[in-house]
Amino acid sequence: MVQFVMLKGHLFRLPYGSDLLEALTEELKRRGIRAGFLSVMGAVKEATLLYYDQGKRAYRSRRIKGGLEIASTVGNISLREGEVFVHLHAVLADEEGRTWGGHLGSPTEVFAVEAFVLELQGEPPERSYDPLTGLYLWR
Ligand code: ZN
């Protein structure tokens, strides 16, 4: 069993116009965070949401245009092939409050995004290919 100790919390903002996942990953690397829980909130200009087709074992991508609120997210930070990897799921809302949800992908363009990261201390979980699901999962 792997256990962690919470090291510290981080609050930071992502740059206007940046790609959400790229900017987030860059900031985590800059801060040396390799394991953790995270959540982001704010707004994006447009987004990419992915859906994993379990039968075809492939992601399907959906582009959502127009300004969107980030209504909810949940995510984690671990390693994939030795590199910091962010896994983030999001619910996005339009001006009518209609929502879309899924695995957040790139490009997703930041309008104003605030991140909250709980950094965990301990050996970060490593993702590796899982032939049963076709996904990169924790060992
Ligand atoms: Zn996912």
JSON list of C-alpha atoms and ligand atoms in Angstrom, two decimals:
[
{"chain": "A", "resi": 1, "resn": "MET", "atom": "CA", "xyz": [0.00, 0.00, 0.00]},
{"chain": "A", "resi": 2, "resn": "VAL", "atom": "CA", "xyz": [1.29, 3.44, -0.92]},
{"chain": "A", "resi": 3, "resn": "GLN", "atom": "CA", "xyz": [0.75, 6.17, 1.61]},
{"chain": "A", "resi": 4, "resn": "PHE", "atom": "CA", "xyz": [1.35, 9.86, 1.31]},
{"chain": "A", "resi": 5, "resn": "VAL", "atom": "CA", "xyz": [1.80, 12.80, 3.58]},
{"chain": "A", "resi": 6, "resn": "MET", "atom": "CA", "xyz": [0.30, 16.09, 2.47]},
{"chain": "A", "resi": 7, "resn": "LEU", "atom": "CA", "xyz": [3.24, 18.39, 1.93]},
{"chain": "A", "resi": 8, "resn": "LYS", "atom": "CA", "xyz": [1.57, 21.72, 1.19]},
{"chain": "A", "resi": 9, "resn": "GLY", "atom": "CA", "xyz": [-1.16, 23.51, -0.70]},
{"chain": "A", "resi": 10, "resn": "HIS", "atom": "CA", "xyz": [-0.52, 25.71, -3.72]},
{"chain": "A", "resi": 11, "resn": "LEU", "atom": "CA", "xyz": [-2.75, 28.40, -5.20]},
{"chain": "A", "resi": 12, "resn": "PHE", "atom": "CA", "xyz": [-1.80, 29.96, -8.53]},
{"chain": "A", "resi": 13, "resn": "ARG", "atom": "CA", "xyz": [-3.30, 31.41, -11.67]},
{"chain": "A", "resi": 14, "resn": "LEU", "atom": "CA", "xyz": [-2.72, 30.28, -15.25]},
{"chain": "A", "resi": 15, "resn": "PRO", "atom": "CA", "xyz": [-1.77, 32.84, -17.92]},
{"chain": "A", "resi": 16, "resn": "TYR", "atom": "CA", "xyz": [-4.47, 34.33, -20.16]},
{"chain": "A", "resi": 17, "resn": "GLY", "atom": "CA", "xyz": [-4.51, 32.67, -23.58]},
{"chain": "A", "resi": 18, "resn": "SER", "atom": "CA", "xyz": [-2.37, 29.69, -22.54]},
{"chain": "A", "resi": 19, "resn": "ASP", "atom": "CA", "xyz": [-3.30, 26.06, -23.05]},
{"chain": "A", "resi": 20, "resn": "LEU", "atom": "CA", "xyz": [-4.71, 24.89, -19.71]},
{"chain": "A", "resi": 21, "resn": "LEU", "atom": "CA", "xyz": [-2.98, 21.49, -19.46]},
{"chain": "A", "resi": 22, "resn": "GLU", "atom": "CA", "xyz": [0.33, 22.75, -20.84]},
{"chain": "A", "resi": 23, "resn": "ALA", "atom": "CA", "xyz": [0.43, 25.77, -18.51]},
{"chain": "A", "resi": 24, "resn": "LEU", "atom": "CA", "xyz": [-0.63, 23.68, -15.53]},
{"chain": "A", "resi": 25, "resn": "THR", "atom": "CA", "xyz": [1.99, 20.98, -16.20]},
{"chain": "A", "resi": 26, "resn": "GLU", "atom": "CA", "xyz": [4.68, 23.63, -16.69]},
{"chain": "A", "resi": 27, "resn": "GLU", "atom": "CA", "xyz": [3.85, 25.29, -13.36]},
{"chain": "A", "resi": 28, "resn": "LEU", "atom": "CA", "xyz": [3.82, 21.93, -11.53]},
{"chain": "A", "resi": 29, "resn": "LYS", "atom": "CA", "xyz": [7.26, 21.12, -12.96]},
{"chain": "A", "resi": 30, "resn": "ARG", "atom": "CA", "xyz": [8.53, 24.59, -12.01]},
{"chain": "A", "resi": 31, "resn": "ARG", "atom": "CA", "xyz": [7.36, 23.98, -8.42]},
{"chain": "A", "resi": 32, "resn": "GLY", "atom": "CA", "xyz": [8.75, 20.41, -8.35]},
{"chain": "A", "resi": 33, "resn": "ILE", "atom": "CA", "xyz": [5.34, 18.81, -7.69]},
{"chain": "A", "resi": 34, "resn": "ARG", "atom": "CA", "xyz": [5.22, 15.16, -8.78]},
{"chain": "A", "resi": 35, "resn": "ALA", "atom": "CA", "xyz": [2.22, 13.82, -6.86]},
{"chain": "A", "resi": 36, "resn": "GLY", "atom": "CA", "xyz": [-0.98, 15.45, -5.74]},
{"chain": "A", "resi": 37, "resn": "PHE", "atom": "CA", "xyz": [-4.63, 16.27, -5.96]},
{"chain": "A", "resi": 38, "resn": "LEU", "atom": "CA", "xyz": [-5.79, 19.25, -7.93]},
{"chain": "A", "resi": 39, "resn": "SER", "atom": "CA", "xyz": [-8.80, 21.29, -8.89]},
{"chain": "A", "resi": 40, "resn": "VAL", "atom": "CA", "xyz": [-9.09, 24.30, -11.18]},
{"chain": "A", "resi": 41, "resn": "MET", "atom": "CA", "xyz": [-11.88, 26.84, -11.57]},
{"chain": "A", "resi": 42, "resn": "GLY", "atom": "CA", "xyz": [-12.57, 29.89, -13.67]},
{"chain": "A", "resi": 43, "resn": "ALA", "atom": "CA", "xyz": [-13.34, 30.24, -17.36]},
{"chain": "A", "resi": 44, "resn": "VAL", "atom": "CA", "xyz": [-11.97, 29.09, -20.69]},
{"chain": "A", "resi": 45, "resn": "LYS", "atom": "CA", "xyz": [-12.46, 30.55, -24.18]},
{"chain": "A", "resi": 46, "resn": "GLU", "atom": "CA", "xyz": [-12.92, 27.13, -25.75]},
{"chain": "A", "resi": 47, "resn": "ALA", "atom": "CA", "xyz": [-12.21, 23.58, -24.72]},
{"chain": "A", "resi": 48, "resn": "THR", "atom": "CA", "xyz": [-11.44, 20.03, -25.77]},
{"chain": "A", "resi": 49, "resn": "LEU", "atom": "CA", "xyz": [-13.20, 17.24, -23.89]},
{"chain": "A", "resi": 50, "resn": "LEU", "atom": "CA", "xyz": [-12.31, 13.61, -24.46]},
{"chain": "A", "resi": 51, "resn": "TYR", "atom": "CA", "xyz": [-14.46, 10.55, -24.06]},
{"chain": "A", "resi": 52, "resn": "TYR", "atom": "CA", "xyz": [-12.85, 7.12, -23.83]},
{"chain": "A", "resi": 53, "resn": "ASP", "atom": "CA", "xyz": [-14.59, 4.61, -26.08]},
{"chain": "A", "resi": 54, "resn": "GLN", "atom": "CA", "xyz": [-14.14, 1.41, -24.06]},
{"chain": "A", "resi": 55, "resn": "GLY", "atom": "CA", "xyz": [-15.01, -0.85, -26.99]},
{"chain": "A", "resi": 56, "resn": "LYS", "atom": "CA", "xyz": [-12.63, 0.78, -29.47]},
{"chain": "A", "resi": 57, "resn": "ARG", "atom": "CA", "xyz": [-10.07, 1.58, -26.77]},
{"chain": "A", "resi": 58, "resn": "ALA", "atom": "CA", "xyz": [-9.57, 5.06, -28.15]},
{"chain": "A", "resi": 59, "resn": "TYR", "atom": "CA", "xyz": [-10.37, 8.62, -27.08]},
{"chain": "A", "resi": 60, "resn": "ARG", "atom": "CA", "xyz": [-13.00, 10.57, -29.00]},
{"chain": "A", "resi": 61, "resn": "SER", "atom": "CA", "xyz": [-12.46, 14.30, -28.99]},
{"chain": "A", "resi": 62, "resn": "ARG", "atom": "CA", "xyz": [-15.13, 17.02, -28.76]},
{"chain": "A", "resi": 63, "resn": "ARG", "atom": "CA", "xyz": [-14.39, 20.73, -29.32]},
{"chain": "A", "resi": 64, "resn": "ILE", "atom": "CA", "xyz": [-16.62, 23.16, -27.44]},
{"chain": "A", "resi": 65, "resn": "LYS", "atom": "CA", "xyz": [-16.57, 26.77, -28.64]},
{"chain": "A", "resi": 66, "resn": "GLY", "atom": "CA", "xyz": [-17.62, 29.93, -26.92]},
{"chain": "A", "resi": 67, "resn": "GLY", "atom": "CA", "xyz": [-16.82, 31.17, -23.44]},
{"chain": "A", "resi": 68, "resn": "LEU", "atom": "CA", "xyz": [-17.32, 28.46, -20.84]},
{"chain": "A", "resi": 69, "resn": "GLU", "atom": "CA", "xyz": [-17.36, 28.41, -17.06]},
{"chain": "A", "resi": 70, "resn": "ILE", "atom": "CA", "xyz": [-15.35, 25.70, -15.37]},
{"chain": "A", "resi": 71, "resn": "ALA", "atom": "CA", "xyz": [-18.15, 24.49, -13.12]},
{"chain": "A", "resi": 72, "resn": "SER", "atom": "CA", "xyz": [-16.24, 21.63, -11.55]},
{"chain": "A", "resi": 73, "resn": "THR", "atom": "CA", "xyz": [-13.02, 19.67, -11.89]},
{"chain": "A", "resi": 74, "resn": "VAL", "atom": "CA", "xyz": [-11.21, 16.85, -10.21]},
{"chain": "A", "resi": 75, "resn": "GLY", "atom": "CA", "xyz": [-7.70, 15.78, -11.02]},
{"chain": "A", "resi": 76, "resn": "ASN", "atom": "CA", "xyz": [-4.52, 14.15, -9.93]},
{"chain": "A", "resi": 77, "resn": "ILE", "atom": "CA", "xyz": [-0.81, 14.46, -10.55]},
{"chain": "A", "resi": 78, "resn": "SER", "atom": "CA", "xyz": [1.53, 11.52, -11.01]},
{"chain": "A", "resi": 79, "resn": "LEU", "atom": "CA", "xyz": [4.23, 10.34, -13.41]},
{"chain": "A", "resi": 80, "resn": "ARG", "atom": "CA", "xyz": [3.92, 8.85, -16.87]},
{"chain": "A", "resi": 81, "resn": "GLU", "atom": "CA", "xyz": [7.18, 7.63, -18.41]},
{"chain": "A", "resi": 82, "resn": "GLY", "atom": "CA", "xyz": [9.05, 9.62, -15.77]},
{"chain": "A", "resi": 83, "resn": "GLU", "atom": "CA", "xyz": [7.34, 12.90, -16.66]},
{"chain": "A", "resi": 84, "resn": "VAL", "atom": "CA", "xyz": [4.81, 14.85, -14.60]},
{"chain": "A", "resi": 85, "resn": "PHE", "atom": "CA", "xyz": [1.35, 13.98, -15.89]},
{"chain": "A", "resi": 86, "resn": "VAL", "atom": "CA", "xyz": [-1.93, 15.72, -15.08]},
{"chain": "A", "resi": 87, "resn": "HIS", "atom": "CA", "xyz": [-5.18, 13.74, -15.26]},
{"chain": "A", "resi": 88, "resn": "LEU", "atom": "CA", "xyz": [-8.08, 16.18, -15.11]},
{"chain": "A", "resi": 89, "resn": "HIS", "atom": "CA", "xyz": [-11.83, 15.73, -15.53]},
{"chain": "A", "resi": 90, "resn": "ALA", "atom": "CA", "xyz": [-14.04, 18.78, -15.98]},
{"chain": "A", "resi": 91, "resn": "VAL", "atom": "CA", "xyz": [-17.64, 19.93, -16.15]},
{"chain": "A", "resi": 92, "resn": "LEU", "atom": "CA", "xyz": [-17.98, 23.05, -18.32]},
{"chain": "A", "resi": 93, "resn": "ALA", "atom": "CA", "xyz": [-21.05, 25.29, -18.50]},
{"chain": "A", "resi": 94, "resn": "ASP", "atom": "CA", "xyz": [-22.25, 27.69, -21.22]},
{"chain": "A", "resi": 95, "resn": "GLU", "atom": "CA", "xyz": [-24.29, 30.91, -20.81]},
{"chain": "A", "resi": 96, "resn": "GLU", "atom": "CA", "xyz": [-27.52, 28.92, -20.42]},
{"chain": "A", "resi": 97, "resn": "GLY", "atom": "CA", "xyz": [-26.00, 26.68, -17.79]},
{"chain": "A", "resi": 98, "resn": "ARG", "atom": "CA", "xyz": [-25.86, 23.71, -20.14]},
{"chain": "A", "resi": 99, "resn": "THR", "atom": "CA", "xyz": [-22.97, 21.46, -19.25]},
{"chain": "A", "resi": 100, "resn": "TRP", "atom": "CA", "xyz": [-20.53, 19.11, -20.87]},
{"chain": "A", "resi": 101, "resn": "GLY", "atom": "CA", "xyz": [-18.26, 16.82, -18.97]},
{"chain": "A", "resi": 102, "resn": "GLY", "atom": "CA", "xyz": [-15.30, 14.59, -19.64]},
{"chain": "A", "resi": 103, "resn": "HIS", "atom": "CA", "xyz": [-11.56, 14.15, -19.65]},
{"chain": "A", "resi": 104, "resn": "LEU", "atom": "CA", "xyz": [-10.00, 17.54, -20.33]},
{"chain": "A", "resi": 105, "resn": "GLY", "atom": "CA", "xyz": [-7.72, 17.66, -23.39]},
{"chain": "A", "resi": 106, "resn": "SER", "atom": "CA", "xyz": [-5.71, 20.15, -25.43]},
{"chain": "A", "resi": 107, "resn": "PRO", "atom": "CA", "xyz": [-6.24, 22.67, -26.81]},
{"chain": "A", "resi": 108, "resn": "THR", "atom": "CA", "xyz": [-8.24, 24.31, -24.03]},
{"chain": "A", "resi": 109, "resn": "GLU", "atom": "CA", "xyz": [-7.64, 28.05, -24.03]},
{"chain": "A", "resi": 110, "resn": "VAL", "atom": "CA", "xyz": [-7.48, 29.84, -20.68]},
{"chain": "A", "resi": 111, "resn": "PHE", "atom": "CA", "xyz": [-9.53, 32.98, -20.11]},
{"chain": "A", "resi": 112, "resn": "ALA", "atom": "CA", "xyz": [-9.05, 33.12, -16.32]},
{"chain": "A", "resi": 113, "resn": "VAL", "atom": "CA", "xyz": [-8.13, 29.99, -14.39]},
{"chain": "A", "resi": 114, "resn": "GLU", "atom": "CA", "xyz": [-7.22, 29.53, -10.75]},
{"chain": "A", "resi": 115, "resn": "ALA", "atom": "CA", "xyz": [-5.61, 26.30, -9.62]},
{"chain": "A", "resi": 116, "resn": "PHE", "atom": "CA", "xyz": [-5.59, 24.67, -6.22]},
{"chain": "A", "resi": 117, "resn": "VAL", "atom": "CA", "xyz": [-3.05, 21.90, -5.77]},
{"chain": "A", "resi": 118, "resn": "LEU", "atom": "CA", "xyz": [-2.49, 19.70, -2.74]},
{"chain": "A", "resi": 119, "resn": "GLU", "atom": "CA", "xyz": [1.07, 18.49, -3.07]},
{"chain": "A", "resi": 120, "resn": "LEU", "atom": "CA", "xyz": [1.72, 15.00, -1.70]},
{"chain": "A", "resi": 121, "resn": "GLN", "atom": "CA", "xyz": [5.04, 13.80, -0.41]},
{"chain": "A", "resi": 122, "resn": "GLY", "atom": "CA", "xyz": [6.13, 10.25, -1.14]},
{"chain": "A", "resi": 123, "resn": "GLU", "atom": "CA", "xyz": [7.06, 8.15, -4.13]},
{"chain": "A", "resi": 124, "resn": "PRO", "atom": "CA", "xyz": [4.77, 9.38, -6.96]},
{"chain": "A", "resi": 125, "resn": "PRO", "atom": "CA", "xyz": [2.60, 6.73, -8.61]},
{"chain": "A", "resi": 126, "resn": "GLU", "atom": "CA", "xyz": [3.86, 5.77, -12.09]},
{"chain": "A", "resi": 127, "resn": "ARG", "atom": "CA", "xyz": [1.49, 5.21, -15.00]},
{"chain": "A", "resi": 128, "resn": "SER", "atom": "CA", "xyz": [2.14, 2.36, -17.36]},
{"chain": "A", "resi": 129, "resn": "TYR", "atom": "CA", "xyz": [0.21, 0.78, -20.21]},
{"chain": "A", "resi": 130, "resn": "ASP", "atom": "CA", "xyz": [-2.60, -1.52, -19.07]},
{"chain": "A", "resi": 131, "resn": "PRO", "atom": "CA", "xyz": [-3.48, -4.01, -21.85]},
{"chain": "A", "resi": 132, "resn": "LEU", "atom": "CA", "xyz": [-6.87, -4.79, -20.28]},
{"chain": "A", "resi": 133, "resn": "THR", "atom": "CA", "xyz": [-8.20, -1.25, -20.66]},
{"chain": "A", "resi": 134, "resn": "GLY", "atom": "CA", "xyz": [-5.78, 0.26, -23.19]},
{"chain": "A", "resi": 135, "resn": "LEU", "atom": "CA", "xyz": [-5.11, 3.08, -20.73]},
{"chain": "A", "resi": 136, "resn": "TYR", "atom": "CA", "xyz": [-2.02, 4.27, -18.88]},
{"chain": "A", "resi": 137, "resn": "LEU", "atom": "CA", "xyz": [-2.91, 3.43, -15.30]},
{"chain": "A", "resi": 138, "resn": "TRP", "atom": "CA", "xyz": [-1.14, 3.36, -11.96]},
{"chain": "A", "resi": 139, "resn": "ARG", "atom": "CA", "xyz": [0.70, 0.11, -11.36]},
{"chain": "B", "resi": 1, "resn": "ZN", "atom": "ZN", "xyz": [-9.61, 10.65, -17.76]}
]
